[in-house]
Amino acid sequence: MIHLGIIGTNWITDQFVQAAHETKRYQLVAVYSRKLATAQRFGEKYGDIEYATDLDTFFGLAHMDTVYIASPNSLHFEQAKQGILAGKNVIVEKPAFSTPEEMAEIIELANQQQVLFFEAARNIHEASFSTVAEFLPTRGAILGANFSYMKYSSRYDAVLAGEEPNIFSPHFSGGALADLGVYPIYAAVAWFGKPQDVHYFARKLPTGVDGIGTAVLRYADFDVTIQTGKIADSELRSEIYFEDGTLDLNAVNAIEEAAFYERKTKQTQVLAVSALENPMIEEAQDFADIIENKNDPQQGQRYEEWVELARSVNETVALMRKQAGIVFDADKK
Ligand SMILES: NC(=O)c1ccc[n+]([C@@H]2O[C@H](COP(=O)([O-])OP(=O)(O)OC[C@H]3O[C@@H](n4cnc5c(N)ncnc54)[C@H](OP(=O)(O)O)[C@@H]3O)[C@@H](O)[C@H]2O)c1
C-alpha cells in the first residue's frame, strides 16, 4: 500500500485522492494545509489522518512515503525539493516546475535520493491517449495538426475586478499556457517529439501573464497549431492531418471520440476510445505501477520516458513563454 500525503486542499486534490483510493493501491495518511481547520475539513472524510501546518513536520512523517503536490505552481519546486530530501516520492501537479533549471535540479535530486518524481500530466496516462499514439504510425505521413484547449476561468472575473488570483499571477507562475496549454503541448511532444522550433503569440493580461494565445510548433515536415486560453470558451475539436486522411479527436485530453476519415475510400474508421469519469485514475494506476515495482527494468524504462517527456515539455513551454515576454518571479531567481 502506498501511504499518501497531500499538499493543497482544493477540489483537484479530492479528485486525486478519490482516484488513488479507487485503485486500492494508495491510502491517504497525511494532509498539509496552512490552516489546521482547512486540513481537518479536507481530511475528515478519509478517516484516520495526520494533520500538519508546517512542512518540516509534514515531511517528517515516517509512515508517509509519497506526496501529491497541488499547490500554486510557483511553490511546487521548493515543496518537491523538501519532500525528495526527506526521502518521499513526489507526484507534482502540472505544470510541475516554472523553469528548465528547476526541472533539471529536481530530476537530478530524485535520482540521487533514489525516490521518484512524477509530473501529473493526466492526459498522457489515458488509455485513449495510447490508442491514438499506436494509431499514428499506421497511416501515411503526417502533414500537420491542430489542437485546442481553451476554457473560461471563473477566476478571470477577479482579474476583471482588478485582483490577481494565483492562476493569473506571474508570482505564482500562472497563465493560459502554464495551466491549459500544457496539455496540448504534452500531446504534441508525446506523439511527435520535441519540436525543432516554436512560436507563441500571446495576448497578455494586466497581471503580466497570458490570457489567450496561439502557438505554432514546427517539426521537420509539418507544423502543429495550438489554441489555448482562460478568458474564453472553445468547443473546437482537435485534428491530425495525414497524406491519406484526417484523424478527428474531441480533444487531446479526456479523449472519448477518435475517428479517421480516409480520403480515397471515403471510409471512417472509429477508434475504440473512452474517458473515465474520474480522469485521474489512469495516472494514479501508472504511478503505482512504478512505485510498487521500482526495480523492474520495464517499469524503470517507462519512468525514464515520462521524466524525459516532462523535461522536453518544460523546455518547450519555457521557450514559448520567453518569446511571448511572459516573465515569472521564478525566472529572476
Ligand atoms: N490535473 C488537473 O486536472 C488539474 C486541475 C486543477 C488544478 N491543477 C493543478 O493543481 C495545482 C493547484 O491548482 P489550484 O487551482 O487548486 O490552485 P490554488 O487554488 O491557487 O491553490 C491550491 C492550494 O494551495 C494552497 N495555497 C493557495 N494559495 C497559497 C499561497 N499563497 N501560499 C501557499 N499555499 C497556497 C491552498 O491550500 P491550503 O489553504 O490548504 O494551504 C490551496 O487549496 C496547480 O498546479 C494546477 O495546475 C490540476
mmCIF file of C-alpha atoms and ligand atoms in Angstrom:
data_model
loop_
_atom_site.group_PDB
_atom_site.id
_atom_site.type_symbol
_atom_site.label_atom_id
_atom_site.label_comp_id
_atom_site.label_asym_id
_atom_site.label_seq_id
_atom_site.Cartn_x
_atom_site.Cartn_y
_atom_site.Cartn_z
ATOM 1 C CA MET A 1 0.000 0.000 0.000
ATOM 2 C CA ILE A 2 1.292 3.455 -0.917
ATOM 3 C CA HIS A 3 0.990 5.816 2.053
ATOM 4 C CA LEU A 4 -0.009 9.151 0.591
ATOM 5 C CA GLY A 5 0.265 12.695 1.906
ATOM 6 C CA ILE A 6 -1.143 15.748 0.153
ATOM 7 C CA ILE A 7 -0.321 19.455 -0.167
ATOM 8 C CA GLY A 8 -3.090 21.762 -1.459
ATOM 9 C CA THR A 9 -6.683 21.316 -0.359
ATOM 10 C CA ASN A 10 -8.627 22.497 -3.401
ATOM 11 C CA TRP A 11 -11.056 20.262 -5.391
ATOM 12 C CA ILE A 12 -8.317 18.759 -7.588
ATOM 13 C CA THR A 13 -6.722 17.096 -4.557
ATOM 14 C CA ASP A 14 -10.049 15.481 -3.631
ATOM 15 C CA GLN A 15 -10.294 14.190 -7.182
ATOM 16 C CA PHE A 16 -6.780 12.734 -6.998
ATOM 17 C CA VAL A 17 -7.307 11.139 -3.564
ATOM 18 C CA GLN A 18 -10.576 9.589 -4.754
ATOM 19 C CA ALA A 19 -8.825 8.260 -7.871
ATOM 20 C CA ALA A 20 -5.925 6.938 -5.783
ATOM 21 C CA HIS A 21 -8.302 5.190 -3.367
ATOM 22 C CA GLU A 22 -10.280 3.754 -6.261
ATOM 23 C CA THR A 23 -7.144 1.922 -7.436
ATOM 24 C CA LYS A 24 -6.967 0.314 -3.941
ATOM 25 C CA ARG A 25 -3.207 0.821 -4.023
ATOM 26 C CA TYR A 26 -2.977 4.065 -2.026
ATOM 27 C CA GLN A 27 -4.125 5.150 1.423
ATOM 28 C CA LEU A 28 -4.273 8.815 2.388
ATOM 29 C CA VAL A 29 -2.419 9.159 5.689
ATOM 30 C CA ALA A 30 -1.486 12.841 5.972
ATOM 31 C CA VAL A 31 -2.751 16.283 4.979
ATOM 32 C CA TYR A 32 -0.759 19.503 4.978
ATOM 33 C CA SER A 33 -2.512 22.852 4.938
ATOM 34 C CA ARG A 34 -1.560 26.314 6.060
ATOM 35 C CA LYS A 35 -4.504 26.155 8.472
ATOM 36 C CA LEU A 36 -5.370 23.214 10.743
ATOM 37 C CA ALA A 37 -9.121 23.736 10.255
ATOM 38 C CA THR A 38 -8.692 23.530 6.461
ATOM 39 C CA ALA A 39 -6.597 20.361 6.781
ATOM 40 C CA GLN A 40 -9.204 18.757 9.044
ATOM 41 C CA ARG A 41 -12.096 19.774 6.811
ATOM 42 C CA PHE A 42 -10.298 18.165 3.869
ATOM 43 C CA GLY A 43 -9.164 15.020 5.678
ATOM 44 C CA GLU A 44 -12.075 14.082 7.931
ATOM 45 C CA LYS A 45 -13.977 12.254 5.174
ATOM 46 C CA TYR A 46 -10.990 9.969 4.596
ATOM 47 C CA GLY A 47 -10.709 8.505 8.111
ATOM 48 C CA ASP A 48 -7.622 8.341 10.300
ATOM 49 C CA ILE A 49 -5.392 11.166 9.023
ATOM 50 C CA GLU A 50 -2.436 13.069 10.462
ATOM 51 C CA TYR A 51 -2.523 16.826 10.028
ATOM 52 C CA ALA A 52 0.360 19.273 9.709
ATOM 53 C CA THR A 53 0.532 23.023 9.287
ATOM 54 C CA ASP A 54 4.275 23.235 8.838
ATOM 55 C CA LEU A 55 6.202 21.445 6.117
ATOM 56 C CA ASP A 56 9.008 20.155 8.377
ATOM 57 C CA THR A 57 6.513 18.225 10.500
ATOM 58 C CA PHE A 58 4.646 17.047 7.398
ATOM 59 C CA PHE A 59 7.687 15.726 5.540
ATOM 60 C CA GLY A 60 8.984 14.234 8.808
ATOM 61 C CA LEU A 61 6.048 11.805 8.973
ATOM 62 C CA ALA A 62 7.844 8.473 8.659
ATOM 63 C CA HIS A 63 4.871 6.348 7.541
ATOM 64 C CA MET A 64 4.112 8.648 4.560
ATOM 65 C CA ASP A 65 6.127 7.542 1.513
ATOM 66 C CA THR A 66 4.575 9.539 -1.357
ATOM 67 C CA VAL A 67 3.321 13.131 -1.563
ATOM 68 C CA TYR A 68 0.897 14.622 -4.084
ATOM 69 C CA ILE A 69 1.602 18.350 -4.518
ATOM 70 C CA ALA A 70 -1.239 20.532 -5.822
ATOM 71 C CA SER A 71 -0.282 23.960 -4.551
ATOM 72 C CA PRO A 72 0.061 27.091 -6.740
ATOM 73 C CA ASN A 73 2.641 26.374 -9.480
ATOM 74 C CA SER A 74 5.487 28.506 -8.161
ATOM 75 C CA LEU A 75 5.521 26.608 -4.840
ATOM 76 C CA HIS A 76 5.961 23.162 -6.401
ATOM 77 C CA PHE A 77 9.750 23.385 -6.665
ATOM 78 C CA GLU A 78 10.615 24.100 -3.011
ATOM 79 C CA GLN A 79 7.971 21.678 -1.760
ATOM 80 C CA ALA A 80 9.098 18.866 -4.086
ATOM 81 C CA LYS A 81 12.724 19.506 -3.164
ATOM 82 C CA GLN A 82 11.967 19.308 0.540
ATOM 83 C CA GLY A 83 9.944 16.130 0.000
ATOM 84 C CA ILE A 84 12.690 14.443 -2.013
ATOM 85 C CA LEU A 85 15.328 15.357 0.573
ATOM 86 C CA ALA A 86 13.044 13.775 3.193
ATOM 87 C CA GLY A 87 13.028 10.552 1.141
ATOM 88 C CA LYS A 88 9.495 10.838 -0.286
ATOM 89 C CA ASN A 89 8.305 10.127 -3.823
ATOM 90 C CA VAL A 90 6.678 13.257 -5.239
ATOM 91 C CA ILE A 91 3.714 13.463 -7.610
ATOM 92 C CA VAL A 92 3.662 17.095 -8.726
ATOM 93 C CA GLU A 93 0.680 18.666 -10.471
ATOM 94 C CA LYS A 94 1.222 20.132 -13.926
ATOM 95 C CA PRO A 95 2.999 22.364 -14.699
ATOM 96 C CA ALA A 96 5.451 20.734 -12.293
ATOM 97 C CA PHE A 97 8.101 23.445 -12.416
ATOM 98 C CA SER A 98 8.425 27.015 -13.650
ATOM 99 C CA THR A 99 11.819 26.797 -15.375
ATOM 100 C CA PRO A 100 14.100 24.188 -17.006
ATOM 101 C CA GLU A 101 16.640 24.823 -14.213
ATOM 102 C CA GLU A 102 14.103 23.808 -11.564
ATOM 103 C CA MET A 103 13.093 20.737 -13.585
ATOM 104 C CA ALA A 104 16.716 19.628 -14.045
ATOM 105 C CA GLU A 105 17.512 20.096 -10.356
ATOM 106 C CA ILE A 106 14.540 18.010 -9.231
ATOM 107 C CA ILE A 107 15.240 15.190 -11.701
ATOM 108 C CA GLU A 108 18.859 15.014 -10.538
ATOM 109 C CA LEU A 109 17.955 15.210 -6.857
ATOM 110 C CA ALA A 110 15.305 12.489 -7.140
ATOM 111 C CA ASN A 111 17.836 10.187 -8.823
ATOM 112 C CA GLN A 112 20.430 10.928 -6.137
ATOM 113 C CA GLN A 113 17.949 10.267 -3.316
ATOM 114 C CA GLN A 114 16.557 7.178 -5.102
ATOM 115 C CA VAL A 115 12.985 8.423 -4.945
ATOM 116 C CA LEU A 116 10.553 9.024 -7.798
ATOM 117 C CA PHE A 117 9.310 12.259 -9.349
ATOM 118 C CA PHE A 118 6.139 12.275 -11.454
ATOM 119 C CA GLU A 119 4.540 15.220 -13.232
ATOM 120 C CA ALA A 120 0.783 14.701 -13.008
ATOM 121 C CA ALA A 121 0.050 15.331 -16.694
ATOM 122 C CA ARG A 122 -3.128 13.291 -16.700
ATOM 123 C CA ASN A 123 -3.790 13.155 -20.453
ATOM 124 C CA ILE A 124 -0.668 11.142 -21.326
ATOM 125 C CA HIS A 125 -1.761 8.384 -18.932
ATOM 126 C CA GLU A 126 -5.175 7.853 -20.524
ATOM 127 C CA ALA A 127 -5.590 4.528 -22.319
ATOM 128 C CA SER A 128 -7.184 6.561 -25.152
ATOM 129 C CA PHE A 129 -4.039 8.653 -25.471
ATOM 130 C CA SER A 130 -2.001 5.460 -26.058
ATOM 131 C CA THR A 131 -4.595 4.203 -28.544
ATOM 132 C CA VAL A 132 -4.039 7.368 -30.609
ATOM 133 C CA ALA A 133 -0.248 7.028 -30.252
ATOM 134 C CA GLU A 134 -0.428 3.465 -31.596
ATOM 135 C CA PHE A 135 -2.650 4.541 -34.491
ATOM 136 C CA LEU A 136 -0.341 7.332 -35.745
ATOM 137 C CA PRO A 137 2.352 5.162 -37.421
ATOM 138 C CA THR A 138 -0.291 3.026 -39.172
ATOM 139 C CA ARG A 139 -1.201 5.835 -41.603
ATOM 140 C CA GLY A 140 0.642 7.868 -44.240
ATOM 141 C CA ALA A 141 2.994 10.746 -43.478
ATOM 142 C CA ILE A 142 1.767 13.404 -41.067
ATOM 143 C CA LEU A 143 1.160 16.819 -42.665
ATOM 144 C CA GLY A 144 0.102 18.805 -39.602
ATOM 145 C CA ALA A 145 -2.166 19.005 -36.565
ATOM 146 C CA ASN A 146 -4.405 21.469 -34.792
ATOM 147 C CA PHE A 147 -5.006 21.126 -31.034
ATOM 148 C CA SER A 148 -7.189 23.269 -28.828
ATOM 149 C CA TYR A 149 -7.803 23.639 -25.086
ATOM 150 C CA MET A 150 -9.488 26.845 -24.018
ATOM 151 C CA LYS A 151 -11.851 27.338 -21.112
ATOM 152 C CA TYR A 152 -13.151 30.444 -19.343
ATOM 153 C CA SER A 153 -11.881 30.517 -15.777
ATOM 154 C CA SER A 154 -14.276 31.692 -13.088
ATOM 155 C CA ARG A 155 -11.196 33.304 -11.507
ATOM 156 C CA TYR A 156 -10.938 35.661 -14.510
ATOM 157 C CA ASP A 157 -13.849 37.591 -13.009
ATOM 158 C CA ALA A 158 -11.470 38.595 -10.192
ATOM 159 C CA VAL A 159 -8.881 39.789 -12.744
ATOM 160 C CA LEU A 160 -11.571 41.938 -14.364
ATOM 161 C CA ALA A 161 -12.270 43.364 -10.904
ATOM 162 C CA GLY A 162 -8.609 44.389 -10.613
ATOM 163 C CA GLU A 163 -7.408 41.446 -8.475
ATOM 164 C CA GLU A 164 -4.638 38.932 -9.157
ATOM 165 C CA PRO A 165 -5.699 35.343 -8.373
ATOM 166 C CA ASN A 166 -2.839 32.812 -8.235
ATOM 167 C CA ILE A 167 -3.603 31.239 -11.602
ATOM 168 C CA PHE A 168 -3.395 34.627 -13.348
ATOM 169 C CA SER A 169 -0.315 35.791 -11.449
ATOM 170 C CA PRO A 170 3.337 35.802 -12.570
ATOM 171 C CA HIS A 171 4.301 35.479 -8.870
ATOM 172 C CA PHE A 172 2.651 32.035 -8.894
ATOM 173 C CA SER A 173 3.745 31.038 -12.447
ATOM 174 C CA GLY A 174 0.216 31.233 -13.836
ATOM 175 C CA GLY A 175 -1.389 31.953 -17.220
ATOM 176 C CA ALA A 176 -3.134 30.119 -20.023
ATOM 177 C CA LEU A 177 -0.080 28.332 -21.402
ATOM 178 C CA ALA A 178 1.030 27.110 -17.970
ATOM 179 C CA ASP A 179 -2.422 25.968 -16.946
ATOM 180 C CA LEU A 180 -4.187 24.603 -20.047
ATOM 181 C CA GLY A 181 -1.745 24.965 -22.957
ATOM 182 C CA VAL A 182 0.500 22.428 -21.272
ATOM 183 C CA TYR A 183 -1.956 19.597 -22.159
ATOM 184 C CA PRO A 184 -1.833 20.076 -25.966
ATOM 185 C CA ILE A 185 1.913 20.618 -25.730
ATOM 186 C CA TYR A 186 2.210 17.334 -23.860
ATOM 187 C CA ALA A 187 0.181 15.691 -26.635
ATOM 188 C CA ALA A 188 2.385 17.145 -29.388
ATOM 189 C CA VAL A 189 5.662 16.253 -27.669
ATOM 190 C CA ALA A 190 4.481 12.757 -26.689
ATOM 191 C CA TRP A 191 3.108 11.942 -30.147
ATOM 192 C CA PHE A 192 5.559 13.786 -32.436
ATOM 193 C CA GLY A 193 8.643 14.517 -30.301
ATOM 194 C CA LYS A 194 10.191 17.788 -29.230
ATOM 195 C CA PRO A 195 9.593 20.489 -31.863
ATOM 196 C CA GLN A 196 12.531 21.991 -33.740
ATOM 197 C CA ASP A 197 11.194 25.497 -33.257
ATOM 198 C CA VAL A 198 8.251 27.179 -31.511
ATOM 199 C CA HIS A 199 6.319 30.434 -31.865
ATOM 200 C CA TYR A 200 3.843 31.667 -29.270
ATOM 201 C CA PHE A 201 1.572 34.617 -29.989
ATOM 202 C CA ALA A 202 0.057 35.535 -26.643
ATOM 203 C CA ARG A 203 -2.363 38.210 -25.526
ATOM 204 C CA LYS A 204 -1.229 39.314 -22.111
ATOM 205 C CA LEU A 205 -3.434 40.456 -19.242
ATOM 206 C CA PRO A 206 -2.686 43.440 -16.984
ATOM 207 C CA THR A 207 -1.268 40.933 -14.452
ATOM 208 C CA GLY A 208 1.537 40.103 -16.931
ATOM 209 C CA VAL A 209 0.570 36.540 -17.869
ATOM 210 C CA ASP A 210 -1.188 35.266 -20.998
ATOM 211 C CA GLY A 211 -4.976 35.181 -21.082
ATOM 212 C CA ILE A 212 -5.259 33.656 -24.549
ATOM 213 C CA GLY A 213 -2.775 32.610 -27.219
ATOM 214 C CA THR A 214 -1.901 30.701 -30.369
ATOM 215 C CA ALA A 215 1.220 28.602 -30.738
ATOM 216 C CA VAL A 216 2.935 27.026 -33.719
ATOM 217 C CA LEU A 217 5.218 24.069 -33.063
ATOM 218 C CA ARG A 218 7.498 23.442 -36.054
ATOM 219 C CA TYR A 219 8.707 19.940 -36.944
ATOM 220 C CA ALA A 220 10.905 18.866 -39.864
ATOM 221 C CA ASP A 221 7.954 18.118 -42.174
ATOM 222 C CA PHE A 222 4.869 19.660 -40.539
ATOM 223 C CA ASP A 223 3.534 22.204 -38.060
ATOM 224 C CA VAL A 224 1.228 21.827 -35.060
ATOM 225 C CA THR A 225 -1.031 24.756 -34.194
ATOM 226 C CA ILE A 226 -2.269 25.095 -30.627
ATOM 227 C CA GLN A 227 -5.006 27.383 -29.297
ATOM 228 C CA THR A 228 -5.225 27.913 -25.570
ATOM 229 C CA GLY A 229 -6.850 30.383 -23.236
ATOM 230 C CA LYS A 230 -8.544 31.005 -19.900
ATOM 231 C CA ILE A 231 -10.623 34.067 -20.816
ATOM 232 C CA ALA A 232 -12.893 32.449 -23.433
ATOM 233 C CA ASP A 233 -14.557 29.087 -24.085
ATOM 234 C CA SER A 234 -13.816 26.955 -27.124
ATOM 235 C CA GLU A 235 -15.642 23.906 -28.426
ATOM 236 C CA LEU A 236 -13.084 23.444 -31.202
ATOM 237 C CA ARG A 237 -12.134 19.799 -31.806
ATOM 238 C CA SER A 238 -8.602 18.632 -32.481
ATOM 239 C CA GLU A 239 -7.312 17.121 -35.736
ATOM 240 C CA ILE A 240 -4.240 15.392 -37.104
ATOM 241 C CA TYR A 241 -3.708 15.591 -40.881
ATOM 242 C CA PHE A 242 -2.151 12.684 -42.809
ATOM 243 C CA GLU A 243 -1.366 12.198 -46.501
ATOM 244 C CA ASP A 244 -4.241 9.741 -46.723
ATOM 245 C CA GLY A 245 -6.823 11.307 -44.430
ATOM 246 C CA THR A 246 -7.673 13.104 -41.195
ATOM 247 C CA LEU A 247 -7.913 11.909 -37.591
ATOM 248 C CA ASP A 248 -10.636 13.800 -35.736
ATOM 249 C CA LEU A 249 -10.487 13.925 -31.908
ATOM 250 C CA ASN A 250 -12.915 15.549 -29.489
ATOM 251 C CA ALA A 251 -9.807 16.856 -27.680
ATOM 252 C CA VAL A 252 -6.256 15.869 -26.729
ATOM 253 C CA ASN A 253 -7.206 15.389 -23.093
ATOM 254 C CA ALA A 254 -10.098 13.214 -21.889
ATOM 255 C CA ILE A 255 -10.238 11.701 -25.373
ATOM 256 C CA GLU A 256 -13.587 9.993 -25.860
ATOM 257 C CA GLU A 257 -14.034 10.306 -29.613
ATOM 258 C CA ALA A 258 -11.458 9.468 -32.270
ATOM 259 C CA ALA A 259 -12.249 8.733 -35.928
ATOM 260 C CA PHE A 260 -10.080 8.544 -39.039
ATOM 261 C CA TYR A 261 -11.595 9.633 -42.321
ATOM 262 C CA GLU A 262 -9.758 8.054 -45.273
ATOM 263 C CA ARG A 263 -9.897 10.292 -48.320
ATOM 264 C CA LYS A 264 -9.708 7.725 -51.142
ATOM 265 C CA THR A 265 -12.151 5.160 -49.795
ATOM 266 C CA LYS A 266 -14.377 7.756 -48.050
ATOM 267 C CA GLN A 267 -14.425 5.294 -45.144
ATOM 268 C CA THR A 268 -14.427 6.327 -41.493
ATOM 269 C CA GLN A 269 -12.539 4.161 -39.005
ATOM 270 C CA VAL A 270 -13.730 4.723 -35.448
ATOM 271 C CA LEU A 271 -11.083 4.089 -32.779
ATOM 272 C CA ALA A 272 -12.166 2.334 -29.576
ATOM 273 C CA VAL A 273 -11.627 5.078 -27.005
ATOM 274 C CA SER A 274 -13.415 6.216 -23.873
ATOM 275 C CA ALA A 275 -12.789 8.562 -20.960
ATOM 276 C CA LEU A 276 -13.207 7.565 -17.318
ATOM 277 C CA GLU A 277 -15.498 9.576 -15.080
ATOM 278 C CA ASN A 278 -12.586 10.388 -12.782
ATOM 279 C CA PRO A 279 -9.820 11.394 -15.244
ATOM 280 C CA MET A 280 -7.072 10.852 -12.638
ATOM 281 C CA ILE A 281 -7.475 7.094 -12.126
ATOM 282 C CA GLU A 282 -5.225 6.090 -15.020
ATOM 283 C CA GLU A 283 -2.343 8.291 -13.878
ATOM 284 C CA ALA A 284 -2.736 7.053 -10.291
ATOM 285 C CA GLN A 285 -2.506 3.458 -11.614
ATOM 286 C CA ASP A 286 0.555 4.289 -13.710
ATOM 287 C CA PHE A 287 2.363 5.952 -10.800
ATOM 288 C CA ALA A 288 1.535 2.997 -8.527
ATOM 289 C CA ASP A 289 2.939 0.567 -11.139
ATOM 290 C CA ILE A 290 6.304 2.320 -10.880
ATOM 291 C CA ILE A 291 6.293 2.972 -7.115
ATOM 292 C CA GLU A 292 5.460 -0.675 -6.352
ATOM 293 C CA ASN A 293 7.947 -2.086 -8.891
ATOM 294 C CA LYS A 294 10.855 0.299 -8.584
ATOM 295 C CA ASN A 295 13.429 -2.331 -9.511
ATOM 296 C CA ASP A 296 11.599 -3.735 -12.540
ATOM 297 C CA PRO A 297 13.594 -2.642 -15.642
ATOM 298 C CA GLN A 298 10.443 -2.387 -17.771
ATOM 299 C CA GLN A 299 8.794 -0.021 -15.271
ATOM 300 C CA GLY A 300 12.104 1.824 -14.957
ATOM 301 C CA GLN A 301 12.084 2.454 -18.688
ATOM 302 C CA ARG A 302 8.510 3.797 -18.614
ATOM 303 C CA TYR A 303 9.525 6.084 -15.748
ATOM 304 C CA GLU A 304 12.557 7.408 -17.634
ATOM 305 C CA GLU A 305 10.374 8.113 -20.676
ATOM 306 C CA TRP A 306 7.912 10.165 -18.595
ATOM 307 C CA VAL A 307 10.713 12.080 -16.910
ATOM 308 C CA GLU A 308 12.324 12.952 -20.242
ATOM 309 C CA LEU A 309 8.919 13.868 -21.678
ATOM 310 C CA ALA A 310 8.314 16.181 -18.685
ATOM 311 C CA ARG A 311 11.724 17.769 -19.286
ATOM 312 C CA SER A 312 11.025 18.315 -23.020
ATOM 313 C CA VAL A 313 7.578 19.806 -22.357
ATOM 314 C CA ASN A 314 9.001 22.096 -19.672
ATOM 315 C CA GLU A 315 11.763 23.301 -22.022
ATOM 316 C CA THR A 316 9.251 23.863 -24.837
ATOM 317 C CA VAL A 317 6.905 25.851 -22.597
ATOM 318 C CA ALA A 318 9.784 27.927 -21.208
ATOM 319 C CA LEU A 319 10.871 28.864 -24.724
ATOM 320 C CA MET A 320 7.331 29.825 -25.714
ATOM 321 C CA ARG A 321 6.908 31.926 -22.602
ATOM 322 C CA LYS A 322 10.199 33.706 -23.225
ATOM 323 C CA GLN A 323 9.159 34.514 -26.785
ATOM 324 C CA ALA A 324 5.877 35.975 -25.597
ATOM 325 C CA GLY A 325 7.619 38.095 -22.963
ATOM 326 C CA ILE A 326 5.883 36.401 -20.022
ATOM 327 C CA VAL A 327 8.208 36.714 -17.045
ATOM 328 C CA PHE A 328 7.636 34.770 -13.807
ATOM 329 C CA ASP A 329 9.210 35.600 -10.462
ATOM 330 C CA ALA A 330 10.830 32.142 -10.762
ATOM 331 C CA ASP A 331 12.812 33.415 -13.790
ATOM 332 C CA LYS A 332 14.532 36.020 -11.641
ATOM 333 C CA LYS A 333 15.976 33.565 -9.102
HETATM 334 N N1 LIG B 1 -4.774 17.899 -13.278
HETATM 335 C C1 LIG B 1 -5.798 18.718 -13.306
HETATM 336 O O1 LIG B 1 -6.813 18.452 -13.908
HETATM 337 C C2 LIG B 1 -5.720 19.989 -12.512
HETATM 338 C C3 LIG B 1 -6.883 20.733 -12.286
HETATM 339 C C4 LIG B 1 -6.785 21.867 -11.470
HETATM 340 C C5 LIG B 1 -5.561 22.261 -10.975
HETATM 341 N N2 LIG B 1 -4.455 21.539 -11.253
HETATM 342 C C6 LIG B 1 -3.144 21.949 -10.730
HETATM 343 O O2 LIG B 1 -3.186 21.871 -9.313
HETATM 344 C C7 LIG B 1 -2.408 22.913 -8.736
HETATM 345 C C8 LIG B 1 -3.271 23.717 -7.802
HETATM 346 O O3 LIG B 1 -4.228 24.432 -8.540
HETATM 347 P P1 LIG B 1 -5.424 25.197 -7.814
HETATM 348 O O4 LIG B 1 -6.204 25.861 -8.840
HETATM 349 O O5 LIG B 1 -6.100 24.290 -6.844
HETATM 350 O O6 LIG B 1 -4.548 26.286 -7.004
HETATM 351 P P2 LIG B 1 -4.968 27.254 -5.812
HETATM 352 O O7 LIG B 1 -6.416 27.152 -5.564
HETATM 353 O O8 LIG B 1 -4.409 28.596 -6.085
HETATM 354 O O9 LIG B 1 -4.163 26.652 -4.578
HETATM 355 C C9 LIG B 1 -4.222 25.282 -4.230
HETATM 356 C C10 LIG B 1 -3.960 25.112 -2.753
HETATM 357 O O10 LIG B 1 -2.700 25.637 -2.408
HETATM 358 C C11 LIG B 1 -2.774 26.350 -1.175
HETATM 359 N N3 LIG B 1 -2.455 27.767 -1.440
HETATM 360 C C12 LIG B 1 -3.222 28.688 -2.095
HETATM 361 N N4 LIG B 1 -2.606 29.882 -2.118
HETATM 362 C C13 LIG B 1 -1.446 29.722 -1.465
HETATM 363 C C14 LIG B 1 -0.385 30.600 -1.133
HETATM 364 N N5 LIG B 1 -0.418 31.894 -1.490
HETATM 365 N N6 LIG B 1 0.655 30.116 -0.429
HETATM 366 C C15 LIG B 1 0.692 28.809 -0.056
HETATM 367 N N7 LIG B 1 -0.294 27.926 -0.326
HETATM 368 C C16 LIG B 1 -1.341 28.381 -1.028
HETATM 369 C C17 LIG B 1 -4.194 26.197 -0.655
HETATM 370 O O11 LIG B 1 -4.226 25.123 0.269
HETATM 371 P P3 LIG B 1 -4.241 25.403 1.846
HETATM 372 O O12 LIG B 1 -5.146 26.582 2.078
HETATM 373 O O13 LIG B 1 -4.757 24.143 2.389
HETATM 374 O O14 LIG B 1 -2.837 25.678 2.281
HETATM 375 C C18 LIG B 1 -4.983 25.815 -1.881
HETATM 376 O O15 LIG B 1 -6.039 24.940 -1.637
HETATM 377 C C19 LIG B 1 -1.838 23.708 -9.901
HETATM 378 O O16 LIG B 1 -0.532 23.273 -10.183
HETATM 379 C C20 LIG B 1 -2.757 23.381 -11.051
HETATM 380 O O17 LIG B 1 -2.139 23.481 -12.320
HETATM 381 C C21 LIG B 1 -4.515 20.413 -11.999
#
